[in-house]
CSV table of C-alpha atoms in Angstrom, one decimal:
chain,number,residue,atom,x,y,z
A,1,MET,CA,-26.8,6.6,37.4
A,2,ALA,CA,-29.3,9.5,38.2
A,3,LEU,CA,-32.8,8.4,39.3
A,4,THR,CA,-35.9,9.9,37.8
A,5,ARG,CA,-38.3,11.8,40.1
A,6,VAL,CA,-40.7,8.8,40.1
A,7,GLN,CA,-37.9,6.4,41.0
A,8,LYS,CA,-36.8,8.7,43.9
A,9,ASN,CA,-40.4,8.9,45.2
A,10,LEU,CA,-40.8,5.2,45.1
A,11,VAL,CA,-37.5,4.6,47.0
A,12,THR,CA,-38.5,7.1,49.6
A,13,ALA,CA,-41.9,5.5,50.1
A,14,LEU,CA,-40.2,2.1,50.5
A,15,VAL,CA,-37.8,3.4,53.1
A,16,LEU,CA,-40.6,5.1,55.1
A,17,LEU,CA,-42.6,1.9,55.1
A,18,GLY,CA,-39.6,-0.1,56.2
A,19,GLY,CA,-39.7,-2.1,53.0
A,20,GLY,CA,-36.0,-2.3,52.5
A,21,GLY,CA,-35.2,0.9,50.7
A,22,GLY,CA,-31.5,-0.1,50.2
A,23,ALA,CA,-32.5,-3.3,48.4
A,24,ALA,CA,-35.1,-1.5,46.3
A,25,LEU,CA,-32.5,1.1,45.2
A,26,TYR,CA,-30.1,-1.7,44.2
A,27,THR,CA,-32.8,-3.5,42.3
A,28,LEU,CA,-33.8,-0.3,40.5
A,29,LYS,CA,-30.3,0.5,39.5
A,30,THR,CA,-29.5,-3.0,38.2
A,31,LYS,CA,-32.8,-3.6,36.4
A,32,VAL,CA,-32.4,-0.5,34.2
A,33,LYS,CA,-29.2,-2.0,32.7
A,34,THR,CA,-29.5,-4.3,29.7
A,35,PRO,CA,-28.0,-7.8,29.8
A,36,ASP,CA,-25.3,-6.6,27.4
A,37,GLU,CA,-24.4,-3.7,29.7
A,38,ARG,CA,-24.2,-6.0,32.7
A,39,PHE,CA,-22.0,-8.4,30.8
A,40,LYS,CA,-19.7,-5.6,29.7
A,41,GLU,CA,-19.5,-4.3,33.2
A,42,ALA,CA,-18.6,-7.8,34.5
A,43,GLN,CA,-15.9,-8.3,31.9
A,44,ASP,CA,-14.5,-4.8,32.5
A,45,GLN,CA,-14.0,-5.8,36.2
A,46,LYS,CA,-11.9,-8.7,35.0
A,47,ARG,CA,-9.6,-6.5,32.9
A,48,LEU,CA,-6.1,-6.1,34.2
A,49,PHE,CA,-5.6,-2.8,32.3
A,50,HIS,CA,-7.7,0.1,31.0
A,51,PHE,CA,-6.0,1.7,28.1
A,52,GLY,CA,-6.0,1.4,24.3
A,53,ARG,CA,-3.3,1.3,21.6
A,54,ASP,CA,-3.8,5.1,20.8
A,55,HIS,CA,-2.7,5.9,24.4
A,56,VAL,CA,0.7,4.3,23.9
A,57,ALA,CA,3.9,6.2,23.1
A,58,SER,CA,6.5,3.4,23.3
A,59,GLY,CA,7.0,0.0,24.8
A,60,ARG,CA,9.2,-3.0,25.4
A,61,ILE,CA,8.6,-6.8,25.1
A,62,ALA,CA,10.9,-9.3,26.8
A,63,ALA,CA,9.9,-12.9,25.7
A,64,PRO,CA,11.6,-16.2,25.3
A,65,THR,CA,11.7,-15.8,21.5
A,66,SER,CA,12.9,-12.1,21.3
A,67,THR,CA,13.4,-8.9,23.3
A,68,LEU,CA,12.7,-5.6,21.6
A,69,ALA,CA,11.7,-2.0,22.1
A,70,PHE,CA,9.5,0.1,19.9
A,71,THR,CA,8.2,3.7,19.7
A,72,ARG,CA,5.5,5.6,17.8
A,73,ASP,CA,6.6,7.2,14.6
A,74,GLU,CA,4.9,9.9,12.5
A,75,VAL,CA,6.0,8.3,9.2
A,76,PHE,CA,5.9,4.6,9.7
A,77,GLY,CA,3.4,4.3,12.5
A,78,TRP,CA,5.8,2.3,14.7
A,79,VAL,CA,9.6,1.7,14.6
A,80,LEU,CA,11.8,-0.8,16.4
A,81,THR,CA,14.5,0.9,18.4
A,82,GLU,CA,16.2,-2.2,20.0
A,83,PRO,CA,17.9,-4.5,19.1
A,84,VAL,CA,17.8,-2.9,15.7
A,85,ARG,CA,16.4,0.4,14.4
A,86,TRP,CA,13.9,-0.4,11.7
A,87,PRO,CA,10.3,0.3,10.8
A,88,ALA,CA,8.0,-2.1,12.7
A,89,ASP,CA,5.3,-4.2,11.3
A,90,VAL,CA,2.3,-2.1,12.3
A,91,GLN,CA,-0.1,-5.1,12.6
A,92,ALA,CA,2.4,-7.0,14.8
A,93,ILE,CA,2.9,-4.2,17.2
A,94,GLU,CA,-0.8,-3.3,17.4
A,95,ALA,CA,-1.7,-6.9,17.9
A,96,ALA,CA,0.6,-7.1,20.9
A,97,LEU,CA,-0.8,-3.8,22.3
A,98,ASP,CA,-4.4,-4.9,21.7
A,99,ARG,CA,-3.9,-8.2,23.4
A,100,MET,CA,-2.2,-6.6,26.4
A,101,ALA,CA,-4.8,-3.8,26.7
A,102,GLY,CA,-7.8,-6.2,26.4
A,103,LEU,CA,-6.5,-9.0,28.6
A,104,ILE,CA,-9.2,-10.6,30.7
A,105,MET,CA,-8.5,-12.5,34.0
A,106,ASP,CA,-10.9,-15.3,34.4
A,107,PRO,CA,-10.8,-16.4,37.1
A,108,ILE,CA,-9.2,-13.7,39.3
A,109,VAL,CA,-7.2,-15.7,41.8
A,110,THR,CA,-6.5,-13.0,44.3
A,111,ASP,CA,-6.5,-9.3,44.7
A,112,ASP,CA,-3.9,-9.3,47.5
A,113,ALA,CA,-1.1,-11.6,46.3
A,114,GLY,CA,1.8,-12.3,48.6
A,115,PRO,CA,5.3,-13.8,47.8
A,116,GLU,CA,3.9,-17.4,48.1
A,117,ASP,CA,1.0,-16.6,45.7
A,118,LEU,CA,3.5,-15.2,43.1
A,119,ARG,CA,5.8,-18.2,43.5
A,120,ARG,CA,3.0,-20.7,43.0
A,121,ALA,CA,1.8,-18.7,39.9
A,122,GLY,CA,5.3,-18.6,38.4
A,123,LEU,CA,5.3,-14.8,38.5
A,124,GLU,CA,8.4,-14.4,40.7
A,125,ARG,CA,10.3,-14.8,37.4
A,126,PRO,CA,7.8,-14.0,34.7
A,127,ARG,CA,8.1,-15.7,31.3
A,128,ILE,CA,7.1,-12.5,29.5
A,129,THR,CA,7.2,-8.9,30.5
A,130,MET,CA,5.6,-6.2,28.4
A,131,GLN,CA,5.8,-2.6,29.4
A,132,VAL,CA,4.2,0.4,27.6
A,133,ASP,CA,4.7,4.1,28.2
A,134,LEU,CA,1.6,6.2,27.9
A,135,GLN,CA,1.5,9.4,25.9
A,136,ALA,CA,-0.2,11.1,28.9
A,137,GLY,CA,2.6,9.9,31.2
A,138,GLY,CA,2.9,6.8,33.4
A,139,GLU,CA,3.4,3.2,32.4
A,140,LYS,CA,1.6,-0.1,32.3
A,141,VAL,CA,3.4,-3.4,32.9
A,142,LEU,CA,2.2,-6.9,32.2
A,143,PHE,CA,3.9,-10.0,33.7
A,144,VAL,CA,3.0,-13.4,32.3
A,145,GLY,CA,4.0,-16.7,34.0
A,146,ALA,CA,4.4,-20.2,32.5
A,147,LEU,CA,1.4,-21.9,31.1
A,148,ASN,CA,-0.7,-23.7,33.8
A,149,LYS,CA,-1.2,-27.0,31.9
A,150,MET,CA,-3.9,-28.2,34.2
A,151,VAL,CA,-6.3,-25.4,33.2
A,152,GLY,CA,-4.6,-24.4,29.9
A,153,ARG,CA,-4.3,-20.7,31.0
A,154,TYR,CA,-1.5,-18.3,31.7
A,155,PRO,CA,-1.1,-16.6,35.1
A,156,VAL,CA,-0.9,-12.8,34.8
A,157,THR,CA,-0.4,-9.7,36.9
A,158,ASP,CA,0.6,-6.1,36.7
A,159,VAL,CA,3.5,-4.0,38.1
A,160,ALA,CA,1.9,-4.0,41.6
A,161,LYS,CA,1.9,-7.8,41.7
A,162,LYS,CA,-1.2,-7.8,43.9
A,163,ARG,CA,-4.0,-8.7,41.5
A,164,VAL,CA,-3.3,-12.1,40.0
A,165,GLY,CA,-5.5,-14.0,37.6
A,166,LEU,CA,-5.5,-16.6,34.8
A,167,SER,CA,-6.0,-15.6,31.2
A,168,ASP,CA,-6.7,-17.8,28.1
A,169,LYS,CA,-4.0,-18.6,25.6
A,170,GLU,CA,-5.2,-16.4,22.8
A,171,PHE,CA,-3.0,-13.4,23.6
A,172,TYR,CA,0.3,-15.3,24.0
A,173,TRP,CA,1.2,-15.6,20.3
A,174,ALA,CA,1.1,-11.8,19.8
A,175,LEU,CA,3.8,-11.3,22.4
A,176,ASP,CA,6.2,-14.2,22.0
A,177,ARG,CA,7.3,-13.8,18.4
A,178,LYS,CA,10.6,-13.8,16.5
A,179,LEU,CA,12.2,-10.4,16.0
A,180,ASP,CA,11.7,-10.6,12.2
A,181,GLU,CA,8.0,-11.0,12.7
A,182,PHE,CA,7.9,-7.5,14.3
A,183,ARG,CA,9.8,-5.9,11.4
A,184,ASP,CA,8.2,-4.5,8.4
A,185,PRO,CA,10.1,-6.4,5.6
A,186,ARG,CA,9.9,-3.6,3.1
A,187,VAL,CA,12.8,-1.3,2.2
A,188,PHE,CA,10.4,1.6,1.8
A,189,PRO,CA,7.4,0.8,4.0
A,190,VAL,CA,5.3,3.8,3.0
A,191,PRO,CA,2.0,4.1,1.1
A,192,THR,CA,2.7,4.4,-2.6
A,193,MET,CA,0.2,7.3,-3.0
A,194,LYS,CA,2.2,9.4,-0.5
A,195,VAL,CA,5.4,9.3,-2.5
A,196,ARG,CA,6.2,12.7,-4.1
A,197,ARG,CA,9.8,12.4,-5.3
A,198,VAL,CA,12.2,9.6,-6.2
A,199,LEU,CA,15.9,10.2,-6.9
A,200,VAL,CA,17.9,7.3,-8.4
A,201,THR,CA,21.7,7.6,-8.6
A,202,ALA,CA,23.8,5.0,-10.4
A,203,HIS,CA,27.4,4.0,-9.5
A,204,ASP,CA,28.7,6.3,-12.2
A,205,ALA,CA,26.8,9.3,-10.8
A,206,ARG,CA,24.0,9.2,-13.4
A,207,ARG,CA,20.9,10.6,-11.8
A,208,VAL,CA,17.2,10.3,-12.6
A,209,GLY,CA,14.7,12.4,-10.8
A,210,LEU,CA,11.0,11.8,-10.6
A,211,VAL,CA,8.7,14.4,-9.1
A,212,SER,CA,5.0,14.5,-8.5
A,213,ASP,CA,2.7,17.5,-7.9
A,214,GLY,CA,0.1,15.2,-6.5
A,215,ASN,CA,-1.5,14.6,-9.9
A,216,ALA,CA,1.2,14.1,-12.6
A,217,TRP,CA,4.8,13.0,-12.6
A,218,THR,CA,7.7,14.6,-14.4
A,219,ALA,CA,11.1,13.2,-15.1
A,220,GLU,CA,14.5,14.9,-15.3
A,221,GLY,CA,18.1,13.7,-15.6
A,222,GLU,CA,20.8,12.8,-18.0
A,223,GLY,CA,19.8,12.9,-21.7
A,224,LEU,CA,17.0,15.4,-21.1
A,225,THR,CA,17.5,19.1,-21.7
A,226,GLU,CA,14.4,19.9,-19.6
A,227,ALA,CA,11.8,18.1,-17.4
A,228,ILE,CA,9.3,15.9,-19.3
A,229,ARG,CA,5.9,14.5,-18.5
A,230,ALA,CA,6.6,11.0,-17.2
A,231,ASP,CA,4.7,8.0,-18.1
A,232,ASP,CA,2.2,7.0,-15.4
A,233,GLY,CA,2.5,3.3,-16.2
A,234,LEU,CA,6.3,3.2,-15.9
A,235,VAL,CA,6.4,5.4,-12.8
A,236,GLY,CA,3.6,3.3,-11.2
A,237,GLY,CA,5.6,0.2,-11.8
A,238,VAL,CA,8.7,1.7,-10.2
A,239,LEU,CA,6.7,2.9,-7.2
A,240,VAL,CA,5.2,-0.6,-6.7
A,241,ALA,CA,8.6,-2.2,-7.0
A,242,LEU,CA,10.0,0.2,-4.3
A,243,THR,CA,7.2,0.3,-1.8
A,244,LYS,CA,5.7,-3.2,-2.1
A,245,GLU,CA,8.1,-5.6,-3.9
A,246,ALA,CA,11.5,-4.5,-2.5
A,247,LYS,CA,11.3,-6.4,0.8
A,248,ALA,CA,13.4,-8.8,2.8
A,249,GLU,CA,13.4,-12.4,1.8
A,250,ARG,CA,15.8,-12.8,4.6
A,251,TYR,CA,18.1,-10.6,6.7
A,252,LEU,CA,21.8,-11.1,6.0
A,253,THR,CA,23.2,-9.0,8.9
A,254,ASP,CA,22.2,-6.4,11.5
A,255,ALA,CA,25.8,-5.4,12.1
A,256,TYR,CA,26.6,-3.7,8.7
A,257,ALA,CA,29.2,-0.9,8.6
A,258,PRO,CA,30.2,1.2,5.5
A,259,ALA,CA,33.5,-0.7,5.4
A,260,ASP,CA,31.4,-3.8,4.5
A,261,ALA,CA,30.1,-2.3,1.2
A,262,ALA,CA,32.3,-4.4,-1.0
A,263,THR,CA,31.3,-7.6,0.8
A,264,TYR,CA,27.7,-7.2,-0.1
A,265,GLY,CA,28.2,-5.6,-3.6
A,266,LEU,CA,27.0,-2.2,-2.5
A,267,ASP,CA,29.9,-0.4,-4.1
A,268,GLY,CA,29.7,-2.4,-7.4
A,269,GLU,CA,28.9,-1.1,-10.9
A,270,ASP,CA,25.3,-2.4,-10.6
A,271,ALA,CA,24.7,-0.5,-7.3
A,272,LEU,CA,22.0,2.1,-7.1
A,273,THR,CA,21.2,4.7,-4.5
A,274,ILE,CA,17.5,5.5,-4.2
A,275,GLU,CA,16.0,8.3,-2.1
A,276,VAL,CA,12.2,8.4,-1.6
A,277,GLU,CA,10.6,11.6,-0.4
A,278,LEU,CA,7.0,11.6,1.0
A,279,GLU,CA,4.4,14.4,1.1
A,280,GLY,CA,5.4,16.4,4.2
A,281,GLY,CA,9.1,16.1,3.4
A,282,ALA,CA,10.1,12.8,5.2
A,283,ARG,CA,12.9,11.0,3.3
A,284,ARG,CA,14.3,7.5,3.3
A,285,LYS,CA,17.5,6.5,1.3
A,286,ALA,CA,18.6,3.0,0.5
A,287,ARG,CA,21.6,1.5,-1.4
A,288,LEU,CA,20.8,-1.5,-3.7
A,289,GLY,CA,23.4,-3.9,-5.1
A,290,ARG,CA,24.1,-7.5,-5.7
A,291,PHE,CA,26.8,-10.0,-4.8
A,292,THR,CA,27.4,-13.7,-5.2
A,293,GLU,CA,27.1,-15.8,-2.0
A,294,ALA,CA,29.2,-18.8,-1.4
A,295,ASP,CA,28.0,-21.9,-3.4
A,296,ALA,CA,25.3,-19.8,-5.0
A,297,SER,CA,24.6,-20.1,-8.7
A,298,ALA,CA,23.1,-16.6,-9.1
A,299,ALA,CA,23.8,-13.3,-7.6
A,300,THR,CA,21.8,-12.1,-4.5
A,301,GLU,CA,20.2,-8.7,-4.7
A,302,VAL,CA,20.5,-6.8,-1.5
A,303,ALA,CA,19.6,-3.5,0.1
A,304,TRP,CA,20.9,-1.4,3.0
A,305,VAL,CA,19.0,1.6,4.3
A,306,GLU,CA,20.9,4.6,5.4
A,307,GLY,CA,20.9,5.1,9.1
A,308,THR,CA,20.6,1.4,9.9
A,309,THR,CA,23.0,-1.5,10.3
A,310,THR,CA,20.8,-4.0,8.4
A,311,VAL,CA,21.4,-5.6,5.0
A,312,LEU,CA,18.6,-7.7,3.6
A,313,ALA,CA,18.2,-10.0,0.6
A,314,LEU,CA,15.7,-8.8,-2.0
A,315,PRO,CA,13.6,-10.8,-4.5
A,316,ALA,CA,15.5,-11.2,-7.8
A,317,GLY,CA,14.7,-8.5,-10.4
A,318,ILE,CA,14.2,-5.5,-8.2
A,319,LEU,CA,17.3,-3.7,-9.5
A,320,GLU,CA,16.2,-4.0,-13.1
A,321,LYS,CA,12.7,-2.8,-12.3
A,322,VAL,CA,14.0,0.6,-11.1
A,323,ARG,CA,17.0,1.0,-13.4
A,324,HIS,CA,15.8,3.3,-16.1
A,325,GLY,CA,17.3,6.2,-17.9
A,326,ALA,CA,15.6,9.6,-17.6
A,327,ALA,CA,14.4,9.5,-21.2
A,328,ASP,CA,12.9,6.1,-20.7
A,329,TYR,CA,10.2,7.8,-18.6
A,330,ARG,CA,8.8,9.9,-21.4
A,331,ASP,CA,5.1,9.7,-21.4
A,332,ARG,CA,3.9,6.9,-23.6
A,333,THR,CA,0.3,8.1,-23.6
A,334,LEU,CA,-1.0,8.7,-27.1
A,335,SER,CA,-4.5,9.7,-26.2
A,336,ARG,CA,-6.2,10.4,-22.9
A,337,PHE,CA,-9.8,11.4,-22.3
A,338,ALA,CA,-12.8,10.3,-20.3
A,339,PRO,CA,-15.0,7.9,-22.3
A,340,SER,CA,-18.2,9.7,-21.0
A,341,ALA,CA,-16.9,13.0,-22.5
A,342,VAL,CA,-17.2,11.7,-26.1
A,343,THR,CA,-20.2,12.9,-28.1
A,344,LYS,CA,-19.0,12.2,-31.6
A,345,VAL,CA,-16.5,9.9,-33.4
A,346,ARG,CA,-15.1,10.1,-36.9
A,347,LEU,CA,-13.3,7.1,-38.4
A,348,GLU,CA,-11.3,7.4,-41.6
A,349,ILE,CA,-10.3,4.1,-43.1
A,350,SER,CA,-8.2,3.6,-46.3
A,351,GLN,CA,-10.4,2.9,-49.3
A,352,GLN,CA,-13.6,3.2,-47.3
A,353,PRO,CA,-16.0,6.1,-46.9
A,354,ALA,CA,-15.6,8.1,-43.7
A,355,ILE,CA,-17.8,7.0,-40.7
A,356,GLU,CA,-19.4,9.4,-38.3
A,357,LEU,CA,-21.1,8.3,-35.0
A,358,ASN,CA,-23.0,10.5,-32.7
A,359,ARG,CA,-23.9,9.6,-29.0
A,360,ASN,CA,-27.5,10.0,-27.9
A,361,GLY,CA,-27.6,9.0,-24.2
A,362,ASP,CA,-26.6,5.3,-24.1
A,363,ALA,CA,-27.3,4.9,-27.8
A,364,TRP,CA,-25.2,5.7,-30.9
A,365,GLN,CA,-26.4,6.9,-34.2
A,366,MET,CA,-24.5,6.7,-37.5
A,367,SER,CA,-24.8,9.9,-39.6
A,368,ALA,CA,-22.2,9.0,-42.3
A,369,PRO,CA,-21.8,7.4,-44.8
A,370,GLN,CA,-25.5,6.7,-44.1
A,371,ALA,CA,-28.1,7.4,-41.4
A,372,ALA,CA,-28.6,4.3,-39.2
A,373,ALA,CA,-28.7,3.0,-35.7
A,374,ALA,CA,-25.2,2.0,-34.6
A,375,ARG,CA,-24.2,-1.0,-32.5
A,376,ALA,CA,-23.7,0.7,-29.1
A,377,TRP,CA,-21.4,-2.0,-27.7
A,378,LYS,CA,-19.0,-1.6,-30.7
A,379,ALA,CA,-19.0,2.1,-30.5
A,380,ASP,CA,-18.4,2.0,-26.7
A,381,ALA,CA,-15.5,-0.5,-27.2
A,382,LEU,CA,-13.9,1.8,-29.7
A,383,VAL,CA,-14.1,4.8,-27.4
A,384,ARG,CA,-12.7,2.8,-24.4
A,385,ALA,CA,-9.8,1.5,-26.5
A,386,PHE,CA,-8.6,5.0,-27.4
A,387,SER,CA,-9.5,6.7,-24.0
A,388,GLY,CA,-6.1,5.7,-22.5
A,389,LEU,CA,-4.1,4.5,-25.5
A,390,ARG,CA,-0.4,4.0,-24.7
A,391,VAL,CA,2.4,3.1,-27.0
A,392,ASN,CA,4.8,0.2,-26.3
A,393,SER,CA,7.7,2.5,-27.2
A,394,TRP,CA,8.5,5.6,-29.2
A,395,LYS,CA,10.1,5.0,-32.6
A,396,THR,CA,11.2,8.6,-32.9
A,397,ASP,CA,10.5,11.9,-31.4
A,398,VAL,CA,11.0,13.9,-34.6
A,399,SER,CA,9.8,12.0,-37.6
A,400,THR,CA,10.4,13.2,-41.2
A,401,LYS,CA,7.8,13.5,-43.9
A,402,ALA,CA,9.5,10.7,-45.8
A,403,GLN,CA,9.2,8.5,-42.8
A,404,ARG,CA,5.5,9.3,-42.2
A,405,LEU,CA,4.9,8.4,-45.9
A,406,GLU,CA,6.8,5.2,-45.6
A,407,TRP,CA,4.9,4.2,-42.4
A,408,LEU,CA,1.5,5.1,-43.9
A,409,LEU,CA,0.9,7.9,-41.4
A,410,GLU,CA,0.7,10.7,-44.0
A,411,PRO,CA,-1.6,10.0,-45.6
A,412,TRP,CA,-2.8,7.6,-43.0
A,413,ASN,CA,-4.0,4.0,-43.2
A,414,ARG,CA,-6.6,4.6,-40.4
A,415,ARG,CA,-7.6,7.6,-38.3
A,416,ALA,CA,-9.9,8.0,-35.3
A,417,ILE,CA,-11.0,11.5,-34.1
A,418,PHE,CA,-13.0,11.9,-30.9
A,419,TYR,CA,-15.0,15.1,-30.1
A,420,GLY,CA,-16.3,16.5,-26.9
A,421,GLU,CA,-19.6,18.2,-26.1
A,422,ASP,CA,-18.4,21.6,-27.3
A,423,GLY,CA,-17.1,20.1,-30.6
A,424,GLY,CA,-13.5,20.3,-29.5
A,425,VAL,CA,-11.2,17.5,-30.4
A,426,LEU,CA,-10.4,15.2,-27.5
A,427,ALA,CA,-8.0,13.0,-29.5
A,428,ASP,CA,-6.9,12.5,-33.1
A,429,VAL,CA,-4.9,9.3,-33.7
A,430,ARG,CA,-3.4,8.0,-36.9
A,431,VAL,CA,-2.6,4.3,-37.4
A,432,GLY,CA,-0.1,3.3,-40.0
A,433,ASN,CA,1.2,0.0,-41.4
A,434,MET,CA,2.8,-3.0,-39.7
A,435,VAL,CA,6.1,-2.7,-38.0
A,436,ASP,CA,6.3,-6.5,-37.7
A,437,ASP,CA,3.8,-9.3,-37.3
A,438,ASP,CA,2.4,-7.9,-34.1
A,439,HIS,CA,2.9,-4.2,-34.0
A,440,VAL,CA,1.9,-1.1,-36.0
A,441,PHE,CA,3.1,2.6,-36.2
A,442,VAL,CA,0.9,5.2,-34.5
A,443,GLN,CA,0.9,9.0,-34.3
A,444,ALA,CA,-1.1,11.7,-32.6
A,445,ALA,CA,-2.2,14.1,-35.3
A,446,GLU,CA,0.0,17.2,-35.7
A,447,ALA,CA,2.8,15.6,-33.6
A,448,THR,CA,6.1,14.6,-35.1
A,449,ARG,CA,6.6,11.8,-32.5
A,450,VAL,CA,5.8,8.3,-33.8
A,451,GLY,CA,5.2,5.3,-31.6
A,452,ILE,CA,4.9,1.6,-31.9
A,453,ILE,CA,1.9,-0.2,-30.5
A,454,SER,CA,0.5,-3.7,-30.3
A,455,ALA,CA,-1.8,-4.3,-33.3
A,456,ALA,CA,-4.3,-6.0,-31.0
A,457,LYS,CA,-5.0,-2.6,-29.3
A,458,VAL,CA,-6.4,-1.1,-32.5
A,459,GLN,CA,-8.3,-4.1,-33.8
A,460,VAL,CA,-11.5,-2.2,-32.7
A,461,PHE,CA,-11.4,-0.4,-36.1
A,462,PRO,CA,-14.2,-1.8,-38.3
A,463,ALA,CA,-13.2,-3.1,-41.7
A,464,THR,CA,-16.3,-1.5,-43.3
A,465,PRO,CA,-19.1,0.8,-42.1
A,466,ALA,CA,-21.6,-2.1,-42.2
A,467,GLU,CA,-19.9,-3.7,-39.2
A,468,LEU,CA,-21.2,-0.8,-37.0
A,469,ILE,CA,-24.8,-0.7,-38.2
A,470,ASP,CA,-27.3,-2.2,-35.8
A,471,ASP,CA,-29.5,-4.4,-38.0
A,472,GLY,CA,-31.2,-6.1,-35.0
A,473,THR,CA,-29.2,-9.3,-35.2
């Protein structure tokens, strides 16, 4: 630490006066450090290593419970390379790295250990060895002996085996873990938001392709003459199933070969091949199937990832969550707009006068069939209900006039029109009669496609204009 001019003059004067300049200089230097700085310095001297997880390129752990090797990976963060090749559980690997890098020896037994010191500490034949290779070159090695039960600490040293100390037990769990605890259990261990393409191929070669431009998804495949806008909800469900729900309940084998496909039902009629592509072009392909294990009452769903020798058991139902035809992905959105963009609403209800509502800041004003203050909470609820209205399913893509008459869509039973600031129509939705006890027909104006929707979703329609008038009660 550089001394100020005043400090230098004071030290010089003390030396000239024979007042112990060396002691004064030491005192000056230590007094300017805060207690926190002195504590950190003392702890730093007790550290066996000085590196962080970001400095590590690869590593190995040999422990009583498992022996494995891992390396850094651009897609998955970390991957296991031995005894299996599989994406690693990032938190497990980084916990081990952090515990090794931050290990504190307290007390430090010796800085010049000999063979007898190592023998007494149990470090001649370490219980755990963890080695990391640094990105800048070189390596760091940690040796851990058996627990010293008298003090409840582990003896530790590095590759030089000269500096030996005792460390508390808090680091040990992160190194001595089962192999499966170091694996990421997911078949596709990638962030959902980074997926840009999904290709699903069935046993009979039927193919469904989903493609994202970063904002919207399109679907293509058998039954479609051209790519269509895909439904966000359905695509989202498939992505969640693939990247979050499709994970190992248990590992069936780490010695799979293509000749074993029939054994695990990976060549059966139910089997699917799924390829996921991320932004940047990285791809991962898996084969999903099902087979019946001995003495099992239900089939086990399984997955094998191309390029690995691992077959894992999946939670039941994953296959059905991703088994859709291309046409099933047709966008089910009937109306889509930002609620804040609406400035005017017109409601047309059978055998009732038309209702017009106008937004004024956070308030709403009725202008037809009469001028009156409107109940803001009811108007807002109406806008929200239609801002992202999705049908349960499509009844038909090309309805006839006779069908629209039958379903009370032309003329309509109810109609809601939403206008933006410039007077443009944001959405125009017609609601027809009941399909059954719980569903009604719906149609976007001017479109021939007719959908079916839960009646509960359009219960926001008032029965009469009076329901929307704010009378102060």
